[in-house]
Amino acid sequence: CASSVDLDASVLVIGNGSKVDCCSYAKKDLSEWGLRHMGDNTTGAGSGDDETIRIDLAQTARRGGVGYSLGVGTSLIITVNVYSHGKSFARSVKNAYIRIYAPDQQNKTLAIFWLSNGAVTTQGLLFAELHRRDKQGWVLEALGVGCGGRGGTSAETVTAAEAVRPTKTGWHA
């Protein structure tokens, strides 16, 4: 990049069509939901993954089923936003990506989206959703939905995330 650009990764917990919580640089430890943000990199300097959020789906399923009546239908929406004022993916970001990988499978990449070279024209991106479809497991769905907002908790990002799965019963027909 011509100058530093702060990209922020977040995971929004969505239950019954509404935001329940958000794991981000501002709220790193959501261990009750199985989420842990490993730190904010505000410059993009260095090689490899700059921001990592660990997701424990077994813990998310336990939390979603106790006291929240979420269980089946709980969604984790993975987002990335350009936090830097006046910057955008299209004009300011080069060689950046967001991905989901499985550390217990030699870091096998499950999904990846390149954020540079005009691929994203919005301030934020809803990258993917992990959705608890039934009691047997989770479904990974690529989204690639652009949204506004400078972070995972911004109104524009939350509204877009809530629209991904608006039904109280969970899975779209």
PDB file of C-alpha atoms in Angstrom:
ATOM      1  CA  CYS A   1       0.000   0.000   0.000  1.00  0.00           C
ATOM      2  CA  ALA A   2       1.097   3.565  -0.568  1.00  0.00           C
ATOM      3  CA  SER A   3       0.597   4.164   3.166  1.00  0.00           C
ATOM      4  CA  SER A   4      -0.550   2.042   6.064  1.00  0.00           C
ATOM      5  CA  VAL A   5      -4.095   0.753   5.882  1.00  0.00           C
ATOM      6  CA  ASP A   6      -5.801  -0.799   8.888  1.00  0.00           C
ATOM      7  CA  LEU A   7      -7.996  -3.769   7.956  1.00  0.00           C
ATOM      8  CA  ASP A   8     -10.001  -5.262  10.804  1.00  0.00           C
ATOM      9  CA  ALA A   9     -11.306  -8.819  11.002  1.00  0.00           C
ATOM     10  CA  SER A  10     -14.362  -9.583  13.137  1.00  0.00           C
ATOM     11  CA  VAL A  11     -16.783 -12.412  13.802  1.00  0.00           C
ATOM     12  CA  LEU A  12     -20.396 -11.524  14.519  1.00  0.00           C
ATOM     13  CA  VAL A  13     -22.546 -14.000  16.456  1.00  0.00           C
ATOM     14  CA  ILE A  14     -26.062 -13.944  14.992  1.00  0.00           C
ATOM     15  CA  GLY A  15     -28.983 -15.721  16.631  1.00  0.00           C
ATOM     16  CA  ASN A  16     -32.621 -15.597  15.603  1.00  0.00           C
ATOM     17  CA  GLY A  17     -31.752 -12.989  12.961  1.00  0.00           C
ATOM     18  CA  SER A  18     -30.127 -10.514  15.376  1.00  0.00           C
ATOM     19  CA  LYS A  19     -26.599  -9.709  16.512  1.00  0.00           C
ATOM     20  CA  VAL A  20     -25.823 -11.328  19.852  1.00  0.00           C
ATOM     21  CA  ASP A  21     -22.142 -10.389  20.159  1.00  0.00           C
ATOM     22  CA  CYS A  22     -19.025  -9.493  18.152  1.00  0.00           C
ATOM     23  CA  CYS A  23     -15.429 -10.645  18.487  1.00  0.00           C
ATOM     24  CA  SER A  24     -13.081  -7.914  17.225  1.00  0.00           C
ATOM     25  CA  TYR A  25      -9.918  -5.987  18.067  1.00  0.00           C
ATOM     26  CA  ALA A  26     -12.001  -4.029  20.604  1.00  0.00           C
ATOM     27  CA  LYS A  27     -13.460  -7.143  22.273  1.00  0.00           C
ATOM     28  CA  LYS A  28     -10.892  -9.886  21.839  1.00  0.00           C
ATOM     29  CA  ASP A  29     -12.085 -12.569  24.249  1.00  0.00           C
ATOM     30  CA  LEU A  30     -15.465 -14.134  23.682  1.00  0.00           C
ATOM     31  CA  SER A  31     -14.408 -17.497  25.098  1.00  0.00           C
ATOM     32  CA  GLU A  32     -18.003 -18.245  26.090  1.00  0.00           C
ATOM     33  CA  TRP A  33     -18.744 -18.278  22.335  1.00  0.00           C
ATOM     34  CA  GLY A  34     -15.487 -20.050  21.446  1.00  0.00           C
ATOM     35  CA  LEU A  35     -14.005 -16.910  19.824  1.00  0.00           C
ATOM     36  CA  ARG A  36     -10.612 -15.307  20.469  1.00  0.00           C
ATOM     37  CA  HIS A  37      -9.142 -12.403  18.482  1.00  0.00           C
ATOM     38  CA  MET A  38      -5.355 -12.741  18.546  1.00  0.00           C
ATOM     39  CA  GLY A  39      -4.537  -9.028  18.164  1.00  0.00           C
ATOM     40  CA  ASP A  40      -4.847  -5.996  15.942  1.00  0.00           C
ATOM     41  CA  ASN A  41      -2.292  -5.264  13.219  1.00  0.00           C
ATOM     42  CA  THR A  42      -2.886  -1.650  12.204  1.00  0.00           C
ATOM     43  CA  THR A  43      -0.308  -1.419   9.405  1.00  0.00           C
ATOM     44  CA  GLY A  44      -0.324  -4.701   7.480  1.00  0.00           C
ATOM     45  CA  ALA A  45       3.441  -4.922   7.953  1.00  0.00           C
ATOM     46  CA  GLY A  46       4.974  -8.377   8.053  1.00  0.00           C
ATOM     47  CA  SER A  47       4.285 -11.567   6.194  1.00  0.00           C
ATOM     48  CA  GLY A  48       1.528 -14.110   6.641  1.00  0.00           C
ATOM     49  CA  ASP A  49      -1.765 -13.634   8.440  1.00  0.00           C
ATOM     50  CA  ASP A  50      -1.867 -10.262  10.208  1.00  0.00           C
ATOM     51  CA  GLU A  51      -5.037 -10.763  12.243  1.00  0.00           C
ATOM     52  CA  THR A  52      -6.310 -14.130  13.375  1.00  0.00           C
ATOM     53  CA  ILE A  53      -9.528 -15.066  15.137  1.00  0.00           C
ATOM     54  CA  ARG A  54      -9.682 -18.560  16.583  1.00  0.00           C
ATOM     55  CA  ILE A  55     -13.069 -20.254  16.405  1.00  0.00           C
ATOM     56  CA  ASP A  56     -14.034 -23.260  18.554  1.00  0.00           C
ATOM     57  CA  LEU A  57     -17.285 -24.476  16.982  1.00  0.00           C
ATOM     58  CA  ALA A  58     -17.917 -27.010  19.755  1.00  0.00           C
ATOM     59  CA  GLN A  59     -17.884 -24.180  22.327  1.00  0.00           C
ATOM     60  CA  THR A  60     -20.074 -21.987  20.110  1.00  0.00           C
ATOM     61  CA  ALA A  61     -22.609 -24.824  19.837  1.00  0.00           C
ATOM     62  CA  ARG A  62     -22.592 -25.337  23.628  1.00  0.00           C
ATOM     63  CA  ARG A  63     -23.108 -21.618  24.288  1.00  0.00           C
ATOM     64  CA  GLY A  64     -25.768 -21.316  21.615  1.00  0.00           C
ATOM     65  CA  GLY A  65     -27.720 -24.109  23.232  1.00  0.00           C
ATOM     66  CA  VAL A  66     -27.606 -22.956  26.873  1.00  0.00           C
ATOM     67  CA  GLY A  67     -29.694 -20.021  28.000  1.00  0.00           C
ATOM     68  CA  TYR A  68     -29.872 -18.367  24.589  1.00  0.00           C
ATOM     69  CA  SER A  69     -32.323 -20.622  22.753  1.00  0.00           C
ATOM     70  CA  LEU A  70     -30.084 -20.209  19.714  1.00  0.00           C
ATOM     71  CA  GLY A  71     -28.537 -23.647  19.180  1.00  0.00           C
ATOM     72  CA  VAL A  72     -29.572 -24.695  15.692  1.00  0.00           C
ATOM     73  CA  GLY A  73     -29.681 -21.571  13.542  1.00  0.00           C
ATOM     74  CA  THR A  74     -26.759 -19.821  15.237  1.00  0.00           C
ATOM     75  CA  SER A  75     -24.496 -18.107  12.704  1.00  0.00           C
ATOM     76  CA  LEU A  76     -20.969 -16.780  12.849  1.00  0.00           C
ATOM     77  CA  ILE A  77     -20.479 -14.093  10.184  1.00  0.00           C
ATOM     78  CA  ILE A  78     -16.817 -13.438   9.373  1.00  0.00           C
ATOM     79  CA  THR A  79     -16.136  -9.880   8.249  1.00  0.00           C
ATOM     80  CA  VAL A  80     -13.273  -7.630   7.255  1.00  0.00           C
ATOM     81  CA  ASN A  81     -13.506  -3.842   7.138  1.00  0.00           C
ATOM     82  CA  VAL A  82     -11.209  -0.981   6.151  1.00  0.00           C
ATOM     83  CA  TYR A  83     -10.888   0.962   9.400  1.00  0.00           C
ATOM     84  CA  SER A  84      -8.543   3.664   8.084  1.00  0.00           C
ATOM     85  CA  HIS A  85     -10.430   6.875   7.314  1.00  0.00           C
ATOM     86  CA  GLY A  86     -10.512   7.765   3.612  1.00  0.00           C
ATOM     87  CA  LYS A  87      -9.102   4.389   2.515  1.00  0.00           C
ATOM     88  CA  SER A  88     -10.853   1.622   0.599  1.00  0.00           C
ATOM     89  CA  PHE A  89     -10.176  -1.883  -0.613  1.00  0.00           C
ATOM     90  CA  ALA A  90     -10.325  -0.759  -4.252  1.00  0.00           C
ATOM     91  CA  ARG A  91      -7.924   2.197  -3.960  1.00  0.00           C
ATOM     92  CA  SER A  92      -5.665   1.434  -1.017  1.00  0.00           C
ATOM     93  CA  VAL A  93      -5.228  -2.332  -0.544  1.00  0.00           C
ATOM     94  CA  LYS A  94      -2.729  -4.586  -2.277  1.00  0.00           C
ATOM     95  CA  ASN A  95      -1.846  -8.243  -1.654  1.00  0.00           C
ATOM     96  CA  ALA A  96      -4.496  -8.717   1.029  1.00  0.00           C
ATOM     97  CA  TYR A  97      -6.830 -11.637   1.588  1.00  0.00           C
ATOM     98  CA  ILE A  98      -9.172 -13.093   4.157  1.00  0.00           C
ATOM     99  CA  ARG A  99      -9.335 -16.826   4.683  1.00  0.00           C
ATOM    100  CA  ILE A 100     -10.663 -19.598   6.872  1.00  0.00           C
ATOM    101  CA  TYR A 101      -8.270 -22.410   7.617  1.00  0.00           C
ATOM    102  CA  ALA A 102      -8.234 -25.559   9.722  1.00  0.00           C
ATOM    103  CA  PRO A 103      -5.204 -25.623  12.052  1.00  0.00           C
ATOM    104  CA  ASP A 104      -5.844 -29.263  12.951  1.00  0.00           C
ATOM    105  CA  GLN A 105      -5.468 -30.170   9.248  1.00  0.00           C
ATOM    106  CA  GLN A 106      -2.030 -28.609   8.612  1.00  0.00           C
ATOM    107  CA  ASN A 107      -3.635 -25.153   8.169  1.00  0.00           C
ATOM    108  CA  LYS A 108      -5.658 -26.340   5.171  1.00  0.00           C
ATOM    109  CA  THR A 109      -7.425 -23.343   3.598  1.00  0.00           C
ATOM    110  CA  LEU A 110     -11.190 -23.898   3.503  1.00  0.00           C
ATOM    111  CA  ALA A 111     -12.106 -20.562   1.890  1.00  0.00           C
ATOM    112  CA  ILE A 112     -10.175 -17.513   0.689  1.00  0.00           C
ATOM    113  CA  PHE A 113     -11.128 -14.167  -0.836  1.00  0.00           C
ATOM    114  CA  TRP A 114      -8.620 -11.729  -2.330  1.00  0.00           C
ATOM    115  CA  LEU A 115      -9.405  -8.182  -1.194  1.00  0.00           C
ATOM    116  CA  SER A 116      -7.182  -6.234  -3.566  1.00  0.00           C
ATOM    117  CA  ASN A 117      -7.117  -5.196  -7.220  1.00  0.00           C
ATOM    118  CA  GLY A 118     -10.685  -3.858  -7.168  1.00  0.00           C
ATOM    119  CA  ALA A 119     -12.291  -7.132  -6.054  1.00  0.00           C
ATOM    120  CA  VAL A 120     -14.115  -5.297  -3.238  1.00  0.00           C
ATOM    121  CA  THR A 121     -15.516  -1.817  -3.801  1.00  0.00           C
ATOM    122  CA  THR A 122     -17.200  -1.326  -0.409  1.00  0.00           C
ATOM    123  CA  GLN A 123     -15.813  -0.351   3.011  1.00  0.00           C
ATOM    124  CA  GLY A 124     -16.554  -3.792   4.438  1.00  0.00           C
ATOM    125  CA  LEU A 125     -17.042  -7.380   3.349  1.00  0.00           C
ATOM    126  CA  LEU A 126     -19.130 -10.174   4.824  1.00  0.00           C
ATOM    127  CA  PHE A 127     -16.716 -12.933   3.861  1.00  0.00           C
ATOM    128  CA  ALA A 128     -18.328 -16.144   5.041  1.00  0.00           C
ATOM    129  CA  GLU A 129     -20.865 -17.661   7.382  1.00  0.00           C
ATOM    130  CA  LEU A 130     -20.525 -20.662   9.642  1.00  0.00           C
ATOM    131  CA  HIS A 131     -24.109 -21.721  10.322  1.00  0.00           C
ATOM    132  CA  ARG A 132     -25.309 -24.395  12.728  1.00  0.00           C
ATOM    133  CA  ARG A 133     -27.840 -26.067  10.462  1.00  0.00           C
ATOM    134  CA  ASP A 134     -28.665 -28.988  12.724  1.00  0.00           C
ATOM    135  CA  LYS A 135     -27.405 -30.750  15.846  1.00  0.00           C
ATOM    136  CA  GLN A 136     -24.898 -32.749  13.793  1.00  0.00           C
ATOM    137  CA  GLY A 137     -22.755 -29.873  12.628  1.00  0.00           C
ATOM    138  CA  TRP A 138     -21.929 -26.670  10.895  1.00  0.00           C
ATOM    139  CA  VAL A 139     -22.132 -25.489   7.303  1.00  0.00           C
ATOM    140  CA  LEU A 140     -19.585 -23.097   5.773  1.00  0.00           C
ATOM    141  CA  GLU A 141     -21.088 -20.762   3.188  1.00  0.00           C
ATOM    142  CA  ALA A 142     -19.057 -18.243   1.200  1.00  0.00           C
ATOM    143  CA  LEU A 143     -20.820 -14.875   1.117  1.00  0.00           C
ATOM    144  CA  GLY A 144     -18.711 -12.191  -0.574  1.00  0.00           C
ATOM    145  CA  VAL A 145     -21.306  -9.550   0.331  1.00  0.00           C
ATOM    146  CA  GLY A 146     -20.140  -5.951   0.383  1.00  0.00           C
ATOM    147  CA  CYS A 147     -21.275  -3.652   3.170  1.00  0.00           C
ATOM    148  CA  GLY A 148     -20.513  -0.281   4.677  1.00  0.00           C
ATOM    149  CA  GLY A 149     -18.932   0.386   8.033  1.00  0.00           C
ATOM    150  CA  ARG A 150     -15.419   0.711   9.409  1.00  0.00           C
ATOM    151  CA  GLY A 151     -15.704  -2.309  11.731  1.00  0.00           C
ATOM    152  CA  GLY A 152     -17.674  -5.381  12.705  1.00  0.00           C
ATOM    153  CA  THR A 153     -19.782  -3.478  15.224  1.00  0.00           C
ATOM    154  CA  SER A 154     -20.715  -0.603  12.905  1.00  0.00           C
ATOM    155  CA  ALA A 155     -24.431  -0.306  12.150  1.00  0.00           C
ATOM    156  CA  GLU A 156     -23.909  -0.896   8.410  1.00  0.00           C
ATOM    157  CA  THR A 157     -21.977  -4.128   8.963  1.00  0.00           C
ATOM    158  CA  VAL A 158     -24.395  -5.447  11.601  1.00  0.00           C
ATOM    159  CA  THR A 159     -27.442  -4.690   9.436  1.00  0.00           C
ATOM    160  CA  ALA A 160     -25.895  -6.543   6.483  1.00  0.00           C
ATOM    161  CA  ALA A 161     -24.960  -9.513   8.709  1.00  0.00           C
ATOM    162  CA  GLU A 162     -28.453  -9.725  10.206  1.00  0.00           C
ATOM    163  CA  ALA A 163     -29.915  -9.811   6.686  1.00  0.00           C
ATOM    164  CA  VAL A 164     -27.915 -12.948   5.779  1.00  0.00           C
ATOM    165  CA  ARG A 165     -30.129 -15.228   7.853  1.00  0.00           C
ATOM    166  CA  PRO A 166     -33.213 -13.261   8.926  1.00  0.00           C
ATOM    167  CA  THR A 167     -35.562 -16.173   9.653  1.00  0.00           C
ATOM    168  CA  LYS A 168     -36.142 -17.327  13.229  1.00  0.00           C
ATOM    169  CA  THR A 169     -36.070 -20.962  12.106  1.00  0.00           C
ATOM    170  CA  GLY A 170     -32.586 -20.601  10.706  1.00  0.00           C
ATOM    171  CA  TRP A 171     -31.920 -22.130   7.328  1.00  0.00           C
ATOM    172  CA  HIS A 172     -33.250 -20.430   4.197  1.00  0.00           C
ATOM    173  CA  ALA A 173     -35.482 -22.630   2.064  1.00  0.00           C
TER     174      ALA A 173
END
